[in-house]
mmCIF file of C-alpha atoms (C1' of nucleotides) in Angstrom:
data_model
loop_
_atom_site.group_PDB
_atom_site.id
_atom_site.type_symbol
_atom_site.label_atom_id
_atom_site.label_comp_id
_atom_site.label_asym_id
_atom_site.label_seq_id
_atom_site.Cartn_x
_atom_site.Cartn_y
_atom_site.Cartn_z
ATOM 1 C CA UNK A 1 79.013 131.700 80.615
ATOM 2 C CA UNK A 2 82.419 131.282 82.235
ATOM 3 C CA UNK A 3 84.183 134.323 82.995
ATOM 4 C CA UNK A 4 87.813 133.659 83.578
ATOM 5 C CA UNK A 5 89.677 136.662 84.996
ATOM 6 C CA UNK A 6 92.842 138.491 84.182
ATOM 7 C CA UNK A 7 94.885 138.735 87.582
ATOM 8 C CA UNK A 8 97.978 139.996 88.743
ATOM 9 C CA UNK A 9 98.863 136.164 90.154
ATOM 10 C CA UNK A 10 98.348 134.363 86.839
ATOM 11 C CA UNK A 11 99.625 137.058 84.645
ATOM 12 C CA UNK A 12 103.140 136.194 86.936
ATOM 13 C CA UNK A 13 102.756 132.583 87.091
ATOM 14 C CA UNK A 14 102.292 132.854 83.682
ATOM 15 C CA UNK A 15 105.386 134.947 82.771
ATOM 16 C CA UNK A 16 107.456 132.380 85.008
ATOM 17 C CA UNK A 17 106.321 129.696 83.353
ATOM 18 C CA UNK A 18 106.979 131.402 79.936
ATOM 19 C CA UNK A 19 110.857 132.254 80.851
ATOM 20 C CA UNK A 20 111.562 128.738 82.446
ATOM 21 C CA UNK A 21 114.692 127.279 81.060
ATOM 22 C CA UNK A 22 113.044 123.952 81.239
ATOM 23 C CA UNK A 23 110.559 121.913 82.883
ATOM 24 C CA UNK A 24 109.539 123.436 86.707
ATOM 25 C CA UNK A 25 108.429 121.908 89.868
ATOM 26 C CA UNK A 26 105.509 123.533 91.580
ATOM 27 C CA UNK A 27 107.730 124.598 94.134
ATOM 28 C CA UNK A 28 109.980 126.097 91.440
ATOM 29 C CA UNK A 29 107.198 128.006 90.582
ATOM 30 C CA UNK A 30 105.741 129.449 93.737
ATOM 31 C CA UNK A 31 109.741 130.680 94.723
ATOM 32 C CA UNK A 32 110.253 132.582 91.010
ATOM 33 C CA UNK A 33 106.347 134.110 91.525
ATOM 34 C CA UNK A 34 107.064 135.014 94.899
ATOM 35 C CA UNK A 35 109.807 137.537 93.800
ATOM 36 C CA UNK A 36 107.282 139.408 92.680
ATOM 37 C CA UNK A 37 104.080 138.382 94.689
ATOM 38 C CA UNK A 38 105.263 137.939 98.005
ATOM 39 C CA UNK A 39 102.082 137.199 99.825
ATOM 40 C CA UNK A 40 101.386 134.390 96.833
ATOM 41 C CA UNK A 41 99.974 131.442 98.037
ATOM 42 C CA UNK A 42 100.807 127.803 97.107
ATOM 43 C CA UNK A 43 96.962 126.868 96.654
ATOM 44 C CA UNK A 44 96.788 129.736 94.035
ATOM 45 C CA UNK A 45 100.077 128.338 91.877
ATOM 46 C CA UNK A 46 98.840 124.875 92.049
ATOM 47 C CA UNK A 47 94.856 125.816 90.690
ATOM 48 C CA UNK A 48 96.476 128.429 87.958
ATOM 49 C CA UNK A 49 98.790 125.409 87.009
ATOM 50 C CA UNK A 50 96.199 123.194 86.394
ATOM 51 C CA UNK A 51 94.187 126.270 84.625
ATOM 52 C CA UNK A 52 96.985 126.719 82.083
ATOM 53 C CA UNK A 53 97.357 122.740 81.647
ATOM 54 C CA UNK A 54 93.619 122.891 80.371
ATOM 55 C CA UNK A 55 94.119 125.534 78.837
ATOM 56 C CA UNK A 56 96.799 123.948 76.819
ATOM 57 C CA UNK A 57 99.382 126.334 77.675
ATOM 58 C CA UNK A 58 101.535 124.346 79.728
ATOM 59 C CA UNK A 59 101.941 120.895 80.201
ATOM 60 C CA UNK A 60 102.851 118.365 82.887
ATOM 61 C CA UNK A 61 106.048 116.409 82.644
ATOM 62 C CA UNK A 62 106.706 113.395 84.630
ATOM 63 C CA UNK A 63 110.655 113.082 85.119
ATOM 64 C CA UNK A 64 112.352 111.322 88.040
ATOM 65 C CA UNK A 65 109.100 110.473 89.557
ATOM 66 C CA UNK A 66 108.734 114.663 90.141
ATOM 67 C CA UNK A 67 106.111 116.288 88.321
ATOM 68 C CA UNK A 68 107.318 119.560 86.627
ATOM 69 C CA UNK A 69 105.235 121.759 84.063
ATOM 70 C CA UNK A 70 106.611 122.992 81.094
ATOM 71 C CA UNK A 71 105.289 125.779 78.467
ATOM 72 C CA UNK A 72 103.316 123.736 75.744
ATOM 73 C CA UNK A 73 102.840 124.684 71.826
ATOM 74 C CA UNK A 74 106.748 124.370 70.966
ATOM 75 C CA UNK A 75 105.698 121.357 68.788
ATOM 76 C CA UNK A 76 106.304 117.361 69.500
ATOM 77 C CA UNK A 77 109.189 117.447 71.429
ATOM 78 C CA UNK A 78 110.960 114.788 73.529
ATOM 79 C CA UNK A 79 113.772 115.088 76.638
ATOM 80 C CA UNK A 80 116.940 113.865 76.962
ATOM 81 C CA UNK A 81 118.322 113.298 80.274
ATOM 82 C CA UNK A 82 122.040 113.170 80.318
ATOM 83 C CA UNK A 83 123.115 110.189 83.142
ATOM 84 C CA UNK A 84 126.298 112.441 84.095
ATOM 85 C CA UNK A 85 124.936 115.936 84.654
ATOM 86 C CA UNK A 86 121.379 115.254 85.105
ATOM 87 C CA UNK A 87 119.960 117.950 82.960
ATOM 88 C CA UNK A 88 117.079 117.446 81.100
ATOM 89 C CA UNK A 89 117.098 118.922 77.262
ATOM 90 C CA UNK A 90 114.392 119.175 75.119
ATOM 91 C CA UNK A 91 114.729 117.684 71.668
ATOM 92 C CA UNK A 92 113.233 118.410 68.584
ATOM 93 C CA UNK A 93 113.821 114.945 66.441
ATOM 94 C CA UNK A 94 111.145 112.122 66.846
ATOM 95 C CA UNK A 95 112.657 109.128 67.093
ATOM 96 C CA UNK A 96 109.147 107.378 66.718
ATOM 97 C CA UNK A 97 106.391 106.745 63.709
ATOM 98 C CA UNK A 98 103.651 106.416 65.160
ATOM 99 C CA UNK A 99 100.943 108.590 64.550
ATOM 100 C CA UNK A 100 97.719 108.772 66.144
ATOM 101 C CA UNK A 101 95.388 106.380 64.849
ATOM 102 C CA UNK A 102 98.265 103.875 64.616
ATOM 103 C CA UNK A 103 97.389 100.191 66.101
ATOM 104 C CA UNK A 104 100.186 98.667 67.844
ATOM 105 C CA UNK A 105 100.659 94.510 67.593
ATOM 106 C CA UNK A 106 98.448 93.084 70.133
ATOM 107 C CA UNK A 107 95.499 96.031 69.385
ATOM 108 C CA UNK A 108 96.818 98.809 71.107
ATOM 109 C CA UNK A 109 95.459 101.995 69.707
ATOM 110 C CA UNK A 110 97.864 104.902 69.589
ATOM 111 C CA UNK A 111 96.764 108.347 70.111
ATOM 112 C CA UNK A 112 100.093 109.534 71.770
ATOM 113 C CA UNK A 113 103.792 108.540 72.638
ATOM 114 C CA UNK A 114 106.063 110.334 75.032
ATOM 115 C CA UNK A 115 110.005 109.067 74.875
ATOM 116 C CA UNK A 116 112.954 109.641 76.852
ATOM 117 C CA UNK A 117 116.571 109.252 75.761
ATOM 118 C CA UNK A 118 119.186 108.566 78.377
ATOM 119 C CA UNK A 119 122.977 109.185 77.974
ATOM 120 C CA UNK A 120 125.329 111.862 77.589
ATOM 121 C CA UNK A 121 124.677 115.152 76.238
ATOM 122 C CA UNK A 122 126.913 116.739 73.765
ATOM 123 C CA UNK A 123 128.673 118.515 76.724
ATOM 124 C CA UNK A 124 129.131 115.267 79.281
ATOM 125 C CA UNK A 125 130.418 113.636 75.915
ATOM 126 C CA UNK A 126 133.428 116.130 76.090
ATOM 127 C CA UNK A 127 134.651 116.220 78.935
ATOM 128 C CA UNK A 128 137.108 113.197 79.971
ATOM 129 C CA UNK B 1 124.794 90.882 110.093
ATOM 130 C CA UNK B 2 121.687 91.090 108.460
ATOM 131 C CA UNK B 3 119.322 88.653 108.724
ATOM 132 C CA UNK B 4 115.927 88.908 106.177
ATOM 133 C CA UNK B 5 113.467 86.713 106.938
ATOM 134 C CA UNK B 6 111.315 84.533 104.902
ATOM 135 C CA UNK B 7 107.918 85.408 105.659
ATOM 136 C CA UNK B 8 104.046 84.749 104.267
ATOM 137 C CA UNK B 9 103.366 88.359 103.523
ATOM 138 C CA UNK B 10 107.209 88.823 101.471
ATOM 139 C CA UNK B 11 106.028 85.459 99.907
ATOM 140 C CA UNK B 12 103.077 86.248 98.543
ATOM 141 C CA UNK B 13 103.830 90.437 97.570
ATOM 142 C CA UNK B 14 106.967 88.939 95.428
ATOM 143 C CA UNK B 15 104.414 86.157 93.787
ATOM 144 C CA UNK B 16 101.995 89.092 93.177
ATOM 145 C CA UNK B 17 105.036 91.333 91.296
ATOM 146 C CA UNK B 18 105.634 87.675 89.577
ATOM 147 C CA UNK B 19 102.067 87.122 87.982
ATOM 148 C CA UNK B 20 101.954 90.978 87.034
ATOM 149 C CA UNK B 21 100.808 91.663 83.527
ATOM 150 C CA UNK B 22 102.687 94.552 83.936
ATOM 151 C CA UNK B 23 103.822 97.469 86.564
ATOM 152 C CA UNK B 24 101.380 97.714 89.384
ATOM 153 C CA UNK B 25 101.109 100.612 91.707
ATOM 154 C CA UNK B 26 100.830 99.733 95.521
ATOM 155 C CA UNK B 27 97.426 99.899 95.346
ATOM 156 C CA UNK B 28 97.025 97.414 93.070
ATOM 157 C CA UNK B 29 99.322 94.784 94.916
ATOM 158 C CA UNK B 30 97.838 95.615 98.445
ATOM 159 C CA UNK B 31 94.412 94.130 97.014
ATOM 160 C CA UNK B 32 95.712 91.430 95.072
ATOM 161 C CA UNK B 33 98.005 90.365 97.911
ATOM 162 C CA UNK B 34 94.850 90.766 100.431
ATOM 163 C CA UNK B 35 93.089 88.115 98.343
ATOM 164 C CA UNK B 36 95.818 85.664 100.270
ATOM 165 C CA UNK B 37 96.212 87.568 102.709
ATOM 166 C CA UNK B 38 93.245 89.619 104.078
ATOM 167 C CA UNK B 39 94.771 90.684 107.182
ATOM 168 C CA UNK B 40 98.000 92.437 105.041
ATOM 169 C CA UNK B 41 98.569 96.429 105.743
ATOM 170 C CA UNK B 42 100.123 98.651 103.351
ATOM 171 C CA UNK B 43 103.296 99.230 105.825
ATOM 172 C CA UNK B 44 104.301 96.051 104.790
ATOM 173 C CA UNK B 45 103.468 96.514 101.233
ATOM 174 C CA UNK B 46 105.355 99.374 101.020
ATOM 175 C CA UNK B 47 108.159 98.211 103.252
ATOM 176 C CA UNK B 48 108.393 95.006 101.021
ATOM 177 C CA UNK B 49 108.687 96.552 97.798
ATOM 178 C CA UNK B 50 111.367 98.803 98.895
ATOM 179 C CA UNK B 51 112.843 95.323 100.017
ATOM 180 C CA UNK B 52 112.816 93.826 96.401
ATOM 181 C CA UNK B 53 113.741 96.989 94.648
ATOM 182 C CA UNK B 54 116.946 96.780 96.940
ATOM 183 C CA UNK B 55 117.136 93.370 96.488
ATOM 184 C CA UNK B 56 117.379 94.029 92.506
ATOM 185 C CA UNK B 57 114.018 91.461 91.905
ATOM 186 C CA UNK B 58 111.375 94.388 91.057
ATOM 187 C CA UNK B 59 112.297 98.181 90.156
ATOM 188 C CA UNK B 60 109.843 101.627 90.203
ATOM 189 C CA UNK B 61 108.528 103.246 87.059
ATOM 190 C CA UNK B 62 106.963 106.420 87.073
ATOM 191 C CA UNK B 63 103.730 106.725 84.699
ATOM 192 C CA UNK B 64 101.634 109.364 84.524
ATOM 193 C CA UNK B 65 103.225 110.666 88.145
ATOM 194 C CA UNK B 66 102.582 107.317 89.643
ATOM 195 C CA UNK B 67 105.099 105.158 90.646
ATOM 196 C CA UNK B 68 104.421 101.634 89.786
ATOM 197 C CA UNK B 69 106.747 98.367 90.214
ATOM 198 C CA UNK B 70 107.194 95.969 87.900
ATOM 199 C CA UNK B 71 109.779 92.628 87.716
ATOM 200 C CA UNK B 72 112.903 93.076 86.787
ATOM 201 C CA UNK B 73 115.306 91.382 84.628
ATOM 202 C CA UNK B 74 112.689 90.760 81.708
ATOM 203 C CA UNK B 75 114.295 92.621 78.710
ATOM 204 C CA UNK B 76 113.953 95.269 76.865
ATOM 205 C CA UNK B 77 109.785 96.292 76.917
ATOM 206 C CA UNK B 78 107.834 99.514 77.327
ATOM 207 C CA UNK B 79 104.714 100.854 78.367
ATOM 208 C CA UNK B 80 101.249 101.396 77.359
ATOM 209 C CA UNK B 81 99.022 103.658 79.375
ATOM 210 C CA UNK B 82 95.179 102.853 78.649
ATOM 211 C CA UNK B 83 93.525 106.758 78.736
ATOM 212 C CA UNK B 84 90.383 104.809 79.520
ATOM 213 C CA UNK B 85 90.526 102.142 82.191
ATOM 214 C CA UNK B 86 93.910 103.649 83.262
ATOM 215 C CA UNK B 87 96.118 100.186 83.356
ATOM 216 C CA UNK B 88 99.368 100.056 82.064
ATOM 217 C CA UNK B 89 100.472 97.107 80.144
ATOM 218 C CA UNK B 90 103.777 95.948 78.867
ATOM 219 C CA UNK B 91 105.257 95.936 75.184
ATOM 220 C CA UNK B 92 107.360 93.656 74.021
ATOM 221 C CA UNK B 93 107.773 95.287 70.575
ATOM 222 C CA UNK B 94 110.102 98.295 70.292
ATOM 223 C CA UNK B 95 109.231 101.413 68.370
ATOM 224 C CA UNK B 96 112.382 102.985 68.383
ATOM 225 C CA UNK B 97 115.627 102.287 66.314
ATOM 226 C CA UNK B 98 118.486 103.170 68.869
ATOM 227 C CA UNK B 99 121.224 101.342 69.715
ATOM 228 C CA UNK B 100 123.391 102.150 72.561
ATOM 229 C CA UNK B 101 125.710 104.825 71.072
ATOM 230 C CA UNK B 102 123.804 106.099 68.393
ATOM 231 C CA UNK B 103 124.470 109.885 68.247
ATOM 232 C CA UNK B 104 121.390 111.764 68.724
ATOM 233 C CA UNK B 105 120.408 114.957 66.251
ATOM 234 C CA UNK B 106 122.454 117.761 68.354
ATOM 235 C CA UNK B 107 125.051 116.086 69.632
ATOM 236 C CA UNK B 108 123.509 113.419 72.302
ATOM 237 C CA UNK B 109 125.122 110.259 72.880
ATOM 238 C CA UNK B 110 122.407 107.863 73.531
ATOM 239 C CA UNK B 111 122.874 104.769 76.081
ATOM 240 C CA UNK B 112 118.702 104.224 76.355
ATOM 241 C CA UNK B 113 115.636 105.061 75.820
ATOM 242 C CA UNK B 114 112.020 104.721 77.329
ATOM 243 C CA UNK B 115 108.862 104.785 75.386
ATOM 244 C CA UNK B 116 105.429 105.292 76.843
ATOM 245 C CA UNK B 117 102.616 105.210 74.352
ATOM 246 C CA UNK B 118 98.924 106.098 75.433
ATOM 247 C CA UNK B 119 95.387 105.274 74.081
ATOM 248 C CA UNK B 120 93.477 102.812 74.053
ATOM 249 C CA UNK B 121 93.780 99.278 75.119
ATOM 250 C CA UNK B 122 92.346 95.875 73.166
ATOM 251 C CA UNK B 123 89.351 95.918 75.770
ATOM 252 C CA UNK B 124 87.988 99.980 76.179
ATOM 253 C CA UNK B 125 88.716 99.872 71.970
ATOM 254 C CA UNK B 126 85.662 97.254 72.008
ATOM 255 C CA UNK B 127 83.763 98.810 74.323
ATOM 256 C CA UNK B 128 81.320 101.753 73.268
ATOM 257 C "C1'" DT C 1 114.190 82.619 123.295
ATOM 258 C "C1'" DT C 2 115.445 86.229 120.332
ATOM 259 C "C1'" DC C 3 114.744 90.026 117.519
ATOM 260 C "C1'" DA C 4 113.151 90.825 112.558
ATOM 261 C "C1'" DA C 5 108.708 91.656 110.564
ATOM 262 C "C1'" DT C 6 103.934 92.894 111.008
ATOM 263 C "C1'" DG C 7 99.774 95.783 111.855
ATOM 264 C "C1'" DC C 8 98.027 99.718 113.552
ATOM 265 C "C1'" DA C 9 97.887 104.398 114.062
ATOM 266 C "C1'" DA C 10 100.127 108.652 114.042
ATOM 267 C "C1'" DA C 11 103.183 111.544 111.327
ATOM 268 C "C1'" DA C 12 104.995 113.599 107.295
ATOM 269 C "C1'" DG C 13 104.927 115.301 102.489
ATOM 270 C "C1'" DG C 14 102.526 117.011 98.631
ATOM 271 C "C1'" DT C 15 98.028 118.396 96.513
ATOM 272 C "C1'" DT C 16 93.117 119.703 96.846
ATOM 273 C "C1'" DT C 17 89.125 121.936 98.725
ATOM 274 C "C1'" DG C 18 85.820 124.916 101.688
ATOM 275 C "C1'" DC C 19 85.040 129.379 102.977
ATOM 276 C "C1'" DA C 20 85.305 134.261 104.059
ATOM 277 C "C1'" DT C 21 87.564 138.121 101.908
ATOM 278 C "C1'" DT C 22 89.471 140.601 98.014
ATOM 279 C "C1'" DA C 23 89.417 142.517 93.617
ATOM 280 C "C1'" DG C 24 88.330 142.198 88.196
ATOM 281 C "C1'" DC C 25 85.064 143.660 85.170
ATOM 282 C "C1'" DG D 1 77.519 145.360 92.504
ATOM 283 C "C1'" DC D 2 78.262 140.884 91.181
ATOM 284 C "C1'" DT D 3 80.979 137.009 91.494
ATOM 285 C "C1'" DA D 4 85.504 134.875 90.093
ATOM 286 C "C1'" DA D 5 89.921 134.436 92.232
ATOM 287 C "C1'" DT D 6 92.761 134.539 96.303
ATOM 288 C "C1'" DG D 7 94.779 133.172 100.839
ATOM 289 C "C1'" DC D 8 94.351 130.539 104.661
ATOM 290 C "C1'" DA D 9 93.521 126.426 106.910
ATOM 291 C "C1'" DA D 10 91.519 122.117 107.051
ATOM 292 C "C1'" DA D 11 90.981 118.013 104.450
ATOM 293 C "C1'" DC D 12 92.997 114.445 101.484
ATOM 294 C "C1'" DC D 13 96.182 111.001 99.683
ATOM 295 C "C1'" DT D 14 100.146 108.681 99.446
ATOM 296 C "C1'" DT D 15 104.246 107.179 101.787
ATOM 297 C "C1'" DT D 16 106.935 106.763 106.093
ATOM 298 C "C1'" DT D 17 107.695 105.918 110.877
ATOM 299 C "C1'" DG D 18 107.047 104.656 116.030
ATOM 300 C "C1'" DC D 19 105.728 101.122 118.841
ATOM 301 C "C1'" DA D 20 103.689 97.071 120.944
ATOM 302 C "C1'" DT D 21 102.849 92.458 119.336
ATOM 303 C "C1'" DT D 22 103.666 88.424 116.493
ATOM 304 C "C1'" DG D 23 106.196 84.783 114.634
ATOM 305 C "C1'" DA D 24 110.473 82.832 112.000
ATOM 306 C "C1'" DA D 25 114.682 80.622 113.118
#
DNA sequence: TTCAATGCAAAAGGTTTGCATTAGC
DNA sequence: GCTAATGCAAACCTTTTGCATTGAA
């Protein structure tokens, strides 16, 4: 049987992760834990990161060649990364058909699409 | 002034990037490159692609939180990760239907976009 | 002949792992 | 009490850098 334990380090990593903003970097992470876990160690974020990625709770995020995590089960979602302020949003249109299963020309079998938009975000678009 | 010289490593790296089937991560051109070239270290791979990416010929893509290269200058094309043999190939169809300026749910100007698709390729689909 | 480019090895980041200790259950 | 989880440090991997040597012009 595996027993996987309730402790005080993922029950904070966890919380972080739940009131991110938007995607975090492992260093992120380990900074907003530490506030209340001083003595947390990086070793400890990094193996309960990859515990809550297989546990389908959060999910990694490739963006700028950076690898952030980001809570998971808000649906199919997408990110938008504005080219003036460099945020990253998450949006909740899919600009793609394509559902699993799908062949793509040249026999490509599709079990799952990520997309990125680039441009300006309703803010950036304002301003002069 | 700045003087770049033509050498038999740059020569054959930028023929590797050339005959790509798609982005290649320095791995991948260090041992095609060494079939020339057996004597080539991955200094000068490295060093050499950071050559061509300045030089505009070949650019970085990030795929699954590994930076690749591929050729510039060929068009509009995106990816497709295999989730079994792990090789990226290029696209040439698009999935997406977004010109430059469309105006994204939520305000978002879009300028581009980048699709990644994952599954399985023409080859692992045959295989058992 | 000159000095840019190479190869090697050491260094520098970021991530993973081994192990003794701590702490959930 | 048993053993999963932690913290630390060493190990790993990928990328960069220092330096003596090689080779293009």
């Amino acid at each position: 049987m595996t027993a996987t334990r309730s402790t005080r380090q993922r029950d904070v990593i966890a919380r972080v992760m739940d009131d991110a903003e938007g995607p975090l970097a492992v260093g992120d992470v380990l900074t907003r834990a530490q506030t209340d876990l001083p003595g947390l160690g990086v070793a400890t974020v990094y193996r309960t990161l990859k515990l809550l990625t297989e546990q389908g709770r959060i999910h990694p995020v490739t963006l700028d060649g950076e690898t952030r995590y980001e809570r998971a089960g808000r649906g199919h979602h997408h990110h938008f990364s504005c080219t003036r302020c460099s945020r990253v949003f998450t949006l909740h249109t899919c600009p793609v058909a394509l559902p699993s299963g799908t062949v793509y020309p040249g026999g490509f079998i599709v079990e799952a699409h990520e997309v990125t938009l680039y441009g300006q975000c309703p803010e950036c678009a304002q301003a002069p």
